[in-house]
Coordinates of C-alpha atoms in Angstrom, one line a residue:
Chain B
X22 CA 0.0 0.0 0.0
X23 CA 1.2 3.2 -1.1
X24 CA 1.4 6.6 1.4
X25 CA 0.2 9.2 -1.0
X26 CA 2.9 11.1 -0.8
X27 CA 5.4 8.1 -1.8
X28 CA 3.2 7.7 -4.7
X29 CA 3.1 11.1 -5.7
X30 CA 6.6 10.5 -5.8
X31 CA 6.6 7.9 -7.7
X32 CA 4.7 9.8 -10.5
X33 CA 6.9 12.7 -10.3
X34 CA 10.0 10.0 -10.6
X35 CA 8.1 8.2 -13.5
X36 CA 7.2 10.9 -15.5
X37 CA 10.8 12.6 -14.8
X38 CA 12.4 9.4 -16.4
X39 CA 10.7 10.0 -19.7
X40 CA 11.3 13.8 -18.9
X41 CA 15.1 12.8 -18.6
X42 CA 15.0 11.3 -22.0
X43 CA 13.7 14.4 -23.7
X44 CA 11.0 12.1 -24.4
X45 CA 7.1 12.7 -23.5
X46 CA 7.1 12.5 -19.8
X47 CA 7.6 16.2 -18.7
X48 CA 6.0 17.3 -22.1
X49 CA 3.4 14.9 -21.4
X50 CA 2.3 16.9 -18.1
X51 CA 3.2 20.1 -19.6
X52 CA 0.9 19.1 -22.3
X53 CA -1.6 18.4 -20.3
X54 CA -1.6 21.8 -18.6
X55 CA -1.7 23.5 -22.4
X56 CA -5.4 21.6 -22.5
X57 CA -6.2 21.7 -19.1
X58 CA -4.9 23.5 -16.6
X59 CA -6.3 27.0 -17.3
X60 CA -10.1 25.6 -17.2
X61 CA -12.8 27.7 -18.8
X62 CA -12.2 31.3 -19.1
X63 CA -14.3 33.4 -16.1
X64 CA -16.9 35.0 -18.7
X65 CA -18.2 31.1 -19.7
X66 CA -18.3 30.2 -15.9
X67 CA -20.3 33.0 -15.1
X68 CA -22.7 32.6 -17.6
X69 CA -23.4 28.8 -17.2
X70 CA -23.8 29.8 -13.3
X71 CA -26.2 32.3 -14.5
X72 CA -28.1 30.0 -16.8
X73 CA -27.7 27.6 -13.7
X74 CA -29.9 29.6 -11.7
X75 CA -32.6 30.5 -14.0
X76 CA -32.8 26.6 -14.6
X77 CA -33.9 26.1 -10.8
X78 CA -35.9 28.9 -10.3
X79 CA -37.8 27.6 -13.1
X80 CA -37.9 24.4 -11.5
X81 CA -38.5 25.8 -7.8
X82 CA -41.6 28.0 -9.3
X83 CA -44.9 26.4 -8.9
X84 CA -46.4 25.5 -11.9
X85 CA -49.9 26.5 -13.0
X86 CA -51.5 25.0 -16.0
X87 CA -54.0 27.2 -18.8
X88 CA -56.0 26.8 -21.0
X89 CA -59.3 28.3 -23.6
X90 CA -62.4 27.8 -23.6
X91 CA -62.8 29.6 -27.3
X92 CA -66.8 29.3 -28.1
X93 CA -69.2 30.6 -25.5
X94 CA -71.7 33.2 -25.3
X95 CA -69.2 35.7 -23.2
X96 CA -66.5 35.2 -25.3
X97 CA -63.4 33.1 -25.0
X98 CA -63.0 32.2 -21.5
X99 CA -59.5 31.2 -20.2
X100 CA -59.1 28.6 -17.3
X101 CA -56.2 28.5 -15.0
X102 CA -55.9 25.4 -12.3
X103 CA -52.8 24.7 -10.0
X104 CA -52.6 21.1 -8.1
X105 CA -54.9 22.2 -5.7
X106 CA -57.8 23.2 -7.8
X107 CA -59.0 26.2 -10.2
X108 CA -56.7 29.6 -9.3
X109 CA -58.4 32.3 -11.9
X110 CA -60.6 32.7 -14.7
X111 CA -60.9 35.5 -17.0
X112 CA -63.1 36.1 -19.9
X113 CA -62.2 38.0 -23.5
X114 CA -58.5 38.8 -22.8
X115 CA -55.6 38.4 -24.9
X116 CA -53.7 35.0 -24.4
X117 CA -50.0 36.4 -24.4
X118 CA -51.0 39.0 -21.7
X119 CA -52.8 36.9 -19.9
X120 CA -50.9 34.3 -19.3
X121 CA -47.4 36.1 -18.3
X122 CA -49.7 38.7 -15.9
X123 CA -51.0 35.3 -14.2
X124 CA -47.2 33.9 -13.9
X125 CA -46.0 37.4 -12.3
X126 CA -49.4 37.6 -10.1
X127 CA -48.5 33.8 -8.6
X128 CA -45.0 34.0 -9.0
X129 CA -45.4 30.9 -11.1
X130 CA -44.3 28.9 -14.5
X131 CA -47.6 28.9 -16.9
X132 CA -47.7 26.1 -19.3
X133 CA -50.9 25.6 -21.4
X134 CA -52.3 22.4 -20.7
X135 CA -55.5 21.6 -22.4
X136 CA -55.4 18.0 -20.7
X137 CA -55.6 19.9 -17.3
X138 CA -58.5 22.3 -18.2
X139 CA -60.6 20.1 -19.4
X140 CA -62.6 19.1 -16.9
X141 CA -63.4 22.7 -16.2
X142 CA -64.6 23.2 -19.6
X143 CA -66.6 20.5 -19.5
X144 CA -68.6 21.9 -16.6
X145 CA -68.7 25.0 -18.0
X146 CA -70.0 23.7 -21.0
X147 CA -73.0 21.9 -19.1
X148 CA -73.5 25.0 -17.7
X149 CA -73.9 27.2 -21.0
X150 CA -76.3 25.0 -22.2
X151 CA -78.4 25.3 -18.8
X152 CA -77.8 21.3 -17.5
X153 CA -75.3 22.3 -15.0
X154 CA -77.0 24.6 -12.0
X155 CA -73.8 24.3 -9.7
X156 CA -69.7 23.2 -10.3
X157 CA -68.5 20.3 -8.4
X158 CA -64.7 21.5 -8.6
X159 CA -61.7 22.3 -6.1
X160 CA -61.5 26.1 -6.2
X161 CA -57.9 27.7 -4.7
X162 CA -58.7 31.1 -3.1
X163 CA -56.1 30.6 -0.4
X164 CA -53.8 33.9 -0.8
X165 CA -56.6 35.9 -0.4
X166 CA -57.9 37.9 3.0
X167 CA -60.0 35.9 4.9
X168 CA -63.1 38.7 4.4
X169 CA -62.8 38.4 0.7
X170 CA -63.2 34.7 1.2
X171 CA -65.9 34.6 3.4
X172 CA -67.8 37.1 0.6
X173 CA -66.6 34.4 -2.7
X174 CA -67.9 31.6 -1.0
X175 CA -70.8 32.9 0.6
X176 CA -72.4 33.2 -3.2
X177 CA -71.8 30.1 -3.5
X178 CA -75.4 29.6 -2.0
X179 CA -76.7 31.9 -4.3
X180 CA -79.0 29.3 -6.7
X181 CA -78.5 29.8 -10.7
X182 CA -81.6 31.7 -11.7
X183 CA -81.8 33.7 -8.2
X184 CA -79.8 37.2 -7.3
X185 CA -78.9 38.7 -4.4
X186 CA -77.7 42.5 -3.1
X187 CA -74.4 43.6 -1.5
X188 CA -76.4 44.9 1.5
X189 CA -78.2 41.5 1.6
X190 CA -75.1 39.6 1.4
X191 CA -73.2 42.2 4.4
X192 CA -76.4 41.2 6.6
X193 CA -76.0 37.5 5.7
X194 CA -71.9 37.5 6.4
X195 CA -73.3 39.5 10.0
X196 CA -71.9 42.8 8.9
X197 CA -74.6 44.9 8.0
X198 CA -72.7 48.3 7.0
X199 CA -69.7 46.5 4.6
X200 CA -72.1 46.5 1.8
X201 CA -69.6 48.7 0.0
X202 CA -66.5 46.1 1.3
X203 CA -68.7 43.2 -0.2
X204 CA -68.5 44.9 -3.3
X205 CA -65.2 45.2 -3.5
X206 CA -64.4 41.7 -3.0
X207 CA -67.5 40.7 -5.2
X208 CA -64.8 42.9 -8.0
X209 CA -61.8 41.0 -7.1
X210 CA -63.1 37.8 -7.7
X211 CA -60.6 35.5 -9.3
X212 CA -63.0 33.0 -10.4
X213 CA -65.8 34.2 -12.0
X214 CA -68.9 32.2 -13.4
X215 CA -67.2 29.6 -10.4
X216 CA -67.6 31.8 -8.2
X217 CA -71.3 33.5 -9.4
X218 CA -70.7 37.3 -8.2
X219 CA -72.6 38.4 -11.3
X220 CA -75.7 37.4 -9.2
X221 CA -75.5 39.9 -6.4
X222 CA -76.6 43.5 -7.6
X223 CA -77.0 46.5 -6.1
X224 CA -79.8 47.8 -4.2
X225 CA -81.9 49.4 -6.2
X226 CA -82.0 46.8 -8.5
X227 CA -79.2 48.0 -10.9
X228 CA -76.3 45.4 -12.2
X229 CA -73.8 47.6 -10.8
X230 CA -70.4 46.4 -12.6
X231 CA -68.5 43.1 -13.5
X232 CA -64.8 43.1 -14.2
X233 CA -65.0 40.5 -16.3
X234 CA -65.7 40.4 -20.1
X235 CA -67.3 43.7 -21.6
X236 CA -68.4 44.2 -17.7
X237 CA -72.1 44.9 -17.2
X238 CA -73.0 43.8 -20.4
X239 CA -71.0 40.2 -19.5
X240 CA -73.0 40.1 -16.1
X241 CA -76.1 40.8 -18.0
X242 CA -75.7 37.8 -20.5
X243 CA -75.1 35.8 -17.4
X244 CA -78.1 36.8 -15.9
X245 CA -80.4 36.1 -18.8
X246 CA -78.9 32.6 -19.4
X247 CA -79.3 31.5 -16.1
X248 CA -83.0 32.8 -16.4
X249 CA -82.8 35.4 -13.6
X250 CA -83.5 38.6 -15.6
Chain Z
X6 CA -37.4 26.4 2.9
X7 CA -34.3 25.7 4.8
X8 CA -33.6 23.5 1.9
X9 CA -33.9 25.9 -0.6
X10 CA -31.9 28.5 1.2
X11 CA -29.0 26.0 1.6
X12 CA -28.9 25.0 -1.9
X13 CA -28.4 28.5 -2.8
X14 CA -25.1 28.3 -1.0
X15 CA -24.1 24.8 -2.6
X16 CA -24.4 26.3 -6.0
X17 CA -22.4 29.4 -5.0
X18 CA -19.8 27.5 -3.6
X19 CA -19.4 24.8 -5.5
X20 CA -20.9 25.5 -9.3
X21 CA -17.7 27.1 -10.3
X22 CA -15.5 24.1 -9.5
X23 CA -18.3 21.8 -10.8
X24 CA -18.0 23.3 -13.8
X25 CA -14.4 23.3 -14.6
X26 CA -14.2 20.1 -14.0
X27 CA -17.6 19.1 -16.5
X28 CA -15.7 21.6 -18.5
X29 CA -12.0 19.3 -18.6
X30 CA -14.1 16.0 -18.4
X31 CA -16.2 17.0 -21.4
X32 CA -13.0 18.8 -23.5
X33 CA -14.5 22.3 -23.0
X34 CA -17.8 20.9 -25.3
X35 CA -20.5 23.2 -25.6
X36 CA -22.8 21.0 -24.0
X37 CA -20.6 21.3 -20.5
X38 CA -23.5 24.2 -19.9
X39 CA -26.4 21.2 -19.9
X40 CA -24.3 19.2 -18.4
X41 CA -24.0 21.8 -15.1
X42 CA -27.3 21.9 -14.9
X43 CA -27.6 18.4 -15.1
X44 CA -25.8 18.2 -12.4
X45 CA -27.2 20.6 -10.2
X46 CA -31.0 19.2 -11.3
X47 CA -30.0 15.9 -9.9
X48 CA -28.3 17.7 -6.4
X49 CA -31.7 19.4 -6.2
X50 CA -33.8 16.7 -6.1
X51 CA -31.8 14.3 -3.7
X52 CA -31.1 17.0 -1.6
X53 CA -33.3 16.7 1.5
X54 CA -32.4 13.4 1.6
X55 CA -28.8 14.0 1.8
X56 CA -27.5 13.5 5.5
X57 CA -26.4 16.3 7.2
X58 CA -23.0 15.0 8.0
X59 CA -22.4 14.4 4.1
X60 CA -19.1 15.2 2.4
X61 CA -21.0 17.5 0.2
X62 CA -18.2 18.2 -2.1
X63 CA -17.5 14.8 -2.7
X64 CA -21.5 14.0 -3.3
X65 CA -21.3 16.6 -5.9
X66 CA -18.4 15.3 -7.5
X67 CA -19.7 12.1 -7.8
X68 CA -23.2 13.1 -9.5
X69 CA -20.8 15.8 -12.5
X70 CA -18.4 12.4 -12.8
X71 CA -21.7 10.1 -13.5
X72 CA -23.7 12.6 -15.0
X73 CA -20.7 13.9 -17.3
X74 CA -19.7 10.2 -17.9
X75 CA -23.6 9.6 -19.4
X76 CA -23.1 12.9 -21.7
X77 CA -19.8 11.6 -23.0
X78 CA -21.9 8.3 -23.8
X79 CA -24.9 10.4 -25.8
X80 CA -22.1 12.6 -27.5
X81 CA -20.2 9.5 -29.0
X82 CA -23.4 8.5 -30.0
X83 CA -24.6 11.2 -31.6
X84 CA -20.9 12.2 -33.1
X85 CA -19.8 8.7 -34.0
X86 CA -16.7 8.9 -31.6
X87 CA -15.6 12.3 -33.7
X88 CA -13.1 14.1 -32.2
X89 CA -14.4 17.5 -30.9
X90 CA -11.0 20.3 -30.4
X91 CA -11.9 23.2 -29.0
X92 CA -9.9 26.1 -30.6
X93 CA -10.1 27.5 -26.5
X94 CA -8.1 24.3 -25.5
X95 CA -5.5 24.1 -28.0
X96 CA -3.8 27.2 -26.4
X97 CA -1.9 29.2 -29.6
X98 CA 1.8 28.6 -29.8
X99 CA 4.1 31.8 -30.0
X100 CA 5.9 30.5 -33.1
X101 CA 3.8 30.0 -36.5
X102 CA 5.7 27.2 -37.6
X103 CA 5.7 25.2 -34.4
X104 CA 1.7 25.7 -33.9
X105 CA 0.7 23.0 -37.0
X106 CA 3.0 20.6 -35.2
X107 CA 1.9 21.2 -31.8
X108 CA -1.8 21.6 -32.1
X109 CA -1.2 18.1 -34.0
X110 CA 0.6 17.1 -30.7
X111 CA -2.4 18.3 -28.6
X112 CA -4.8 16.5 -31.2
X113 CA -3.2 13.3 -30.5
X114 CA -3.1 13.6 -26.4
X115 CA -6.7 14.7 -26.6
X116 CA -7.5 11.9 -28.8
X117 CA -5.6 9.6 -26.3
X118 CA -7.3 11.4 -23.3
X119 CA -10.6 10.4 -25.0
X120 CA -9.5 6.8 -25.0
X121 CA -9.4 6.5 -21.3
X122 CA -11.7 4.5 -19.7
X123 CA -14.0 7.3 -17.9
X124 CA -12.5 6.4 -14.1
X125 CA -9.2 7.0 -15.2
X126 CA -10.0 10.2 -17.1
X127 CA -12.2 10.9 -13.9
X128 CA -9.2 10.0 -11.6
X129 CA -6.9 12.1 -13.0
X130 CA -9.2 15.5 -13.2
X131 CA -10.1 15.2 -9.8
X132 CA -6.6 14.6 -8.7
X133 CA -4.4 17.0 -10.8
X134 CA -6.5 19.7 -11.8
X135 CA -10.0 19.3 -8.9
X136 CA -7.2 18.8 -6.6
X137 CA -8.9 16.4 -4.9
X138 CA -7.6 14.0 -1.8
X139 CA -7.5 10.5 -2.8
X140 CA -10.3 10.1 0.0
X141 CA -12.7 11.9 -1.8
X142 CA -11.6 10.6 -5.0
X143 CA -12.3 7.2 -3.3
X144 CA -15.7 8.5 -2.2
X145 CA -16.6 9.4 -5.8
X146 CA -15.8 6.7 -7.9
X147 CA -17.1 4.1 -5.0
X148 CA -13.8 2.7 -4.7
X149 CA -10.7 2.1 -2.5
X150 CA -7.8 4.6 -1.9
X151 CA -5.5 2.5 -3.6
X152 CA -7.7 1.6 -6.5
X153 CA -8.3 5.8 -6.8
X154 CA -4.2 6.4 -6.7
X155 CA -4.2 3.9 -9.3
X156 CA -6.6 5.0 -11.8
X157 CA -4.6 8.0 -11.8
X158 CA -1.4 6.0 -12.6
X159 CA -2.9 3.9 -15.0
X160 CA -4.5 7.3 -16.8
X161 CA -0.7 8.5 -17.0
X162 CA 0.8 5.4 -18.1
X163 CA -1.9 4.5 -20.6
X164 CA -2.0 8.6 -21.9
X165 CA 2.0 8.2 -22.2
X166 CA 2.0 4.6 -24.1
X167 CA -1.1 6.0 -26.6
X168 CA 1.0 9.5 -27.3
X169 CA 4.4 8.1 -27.7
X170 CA 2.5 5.4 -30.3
X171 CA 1.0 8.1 -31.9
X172 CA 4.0 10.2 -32.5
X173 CA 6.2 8.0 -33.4
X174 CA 3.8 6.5 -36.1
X175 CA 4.1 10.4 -37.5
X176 CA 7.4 10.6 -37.8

């Protein structure tokens, strides 16, 4: 068994031999350090670290999955689900917008995946052609404020064919003046037709707004397919 | 989270070294880039199972030497064993007339270097150019001190034998 430094010696000894010959053991090494010892210049290290780091973010990002639902009576409708159930919808928007404002809005990767969405559309479908009065599907509303959760899912209770009022729905969530904070979660809902804000209305009757589609007009076409107007 | 935090370091310690040594392994090949993050892929994934007391250096080592050894494999394939020389390797020669002969010489030791079964050319990185202990070498190619020390030998002996061949069939 050889100490490492005896071997080492033993190298340096062997390859001196040739060297001592004028032969290819000291040009050999030297050689070798020509190819090798320099390594790769600093500029090519730093950029495959670089790329090295936007590999694994990419890979470390979450990844959400989209995709369109191209004919329906509001326009295209784009779907977006993550492993734990639908994330947002949005109606009428352009696809290249859409889909890199939803990847800097979760801090995600978003790949279109038909396969994925499909289930979604499905319901969907069965609901735009009135066989479908509620969706049996996981929705993801979990970075949003408790109060604006409390408001999405209370409409959940709201039948298809029936509408409600922000004051009503304060009263029901036992907070009779936050009509005007109902409203403005009823806005921010990520997941409309899901989540059926367009059936809460103001007051006196009128639609109010939708931020979805062509707004009112959207929540109007709503309304009259689901028979409540 | 801690995880992820502590993988940050590992690449910023060790992705330089890493790559240098995919870089020699691979003869300065384009695909030494993939290759690193290859690598690094691989780390991330097996990382929370890594024990704490780990030779973390050494683990890393070993995933570049199998996952560089597995490039080599898809290149020859995809080359049909073609001799890639990088114009960055074969360092210019301060007189014109010498550089035809010595880039020739370089050819032929990277040609013989290519030739080496992948432990020894493995052996030899990690030990003259890695700088390496033979205990981590050992670590990394699963093997015994002694059978590390003499991979390297063999890697020398075999390079000299294939290069003095070589020549001498030129002249």
């Amino acid at each position: 068994m050889l100490d490492e430094k005896i071997f080492e010696q033993h190298v340096a000894a062997w390859l001196g031999e040739e060297g001592s010959k004028k032969g290819e053991g000291e040009g050999l090494m030297s050689a070798l350090d020509a190819i090798y010892a320099s390594g790769p210049d600093a500029q090519r290290t730093l950029r495959a670290q670089e790329e090295l780091c936007m590999k694994l973010a990419e890979t470390r990002s979450p990844r959400l999955y989209y995709g369109v639902m191209q004919k329906t009576p509001i326009g295209p409708i784009f779907i977006v689900v993550g492993d734990r159930g639908v994330v947002a919808i949005e109606i009428g928007v352009k696809e290249a917008e859409f889909a890199s404002r939803v990847g800097r809005k979760f801090k995600a990767v978003v790949v279109r995946s038909p396969e994925r969405v499909a289930g979604v559309i499905k319901q969907l479908q069965e609901y735009f052609e009135g066989k479908r009065s509620s969706f049996k599907l996981n929705l993801y509303l979990d970075d949003l404020s408790h109060f604006q959760q409390q408001v999405l899912l209370a409409t959940l209770d709201i039948p298809r064919g029936q509408i409600t009022t922000y004051g009503e729905m304060a009263r029901r969530l036992g907070k009779v003046q936050w009509a005007r904070a109902v409203g403005q979660a009823l806005a921010r809902n990520p997941i409309p037709i899901l989540i059926p804000c367009h059936r809460v209305l103001a007051s006196d009757g009128s639609l109010h707004g939708y931020s979805g589609g062509r707004g009112i007009e959207t929540k109007e076409q709503l309304l009259l397919l689901e028979g409540a107007l | 989270m801690s995880s992820t935090l502590n993988f940050d370091a590992v690449i910023e310690r060790y992705s330089g070294e890493i790559f240098s040594y995919l870089w020699r392994i691979l003869n300065g090949h384009e695909d030494a880039e993939d290759c690193l993050q290859e690598v690094f892929l691989r780390a991330y994934r097996a990382f929370n199972r890594l024990n704490q007391e780990a030779n973390i250096r050494a683990w890393l080592y070993k995933i570049a030497t199998n996952t560089s050894i597995s490039f080599r494999k898809k290149r020859i394939r995809r080359e049909s064993q073609e001799l890639y020389v990088d114009d960055d390797l074969a360092s210019p020669e301060p007189s014109p007339s010498d550089r035809t002969e010595s880039k020739e010489r370089l050819r032929i030791l990277m040609q013989a270097i290519n030739n080496l079964p992948n432990r020894q050319r493995s052996a030899l990185m990690l030990r003259k150019y890695q700088e390496l202990s033979y205990a981590d070498i050992s670590e990394i190619l699963s093997c015994s001190q002694e059978s590390a020390r003499a991979n390297v030998y063999q890697a020398l002996k075999k390079l000299r034998s294939m290069v003095s061949e070589q020549l001498s069939s030129l002249e």
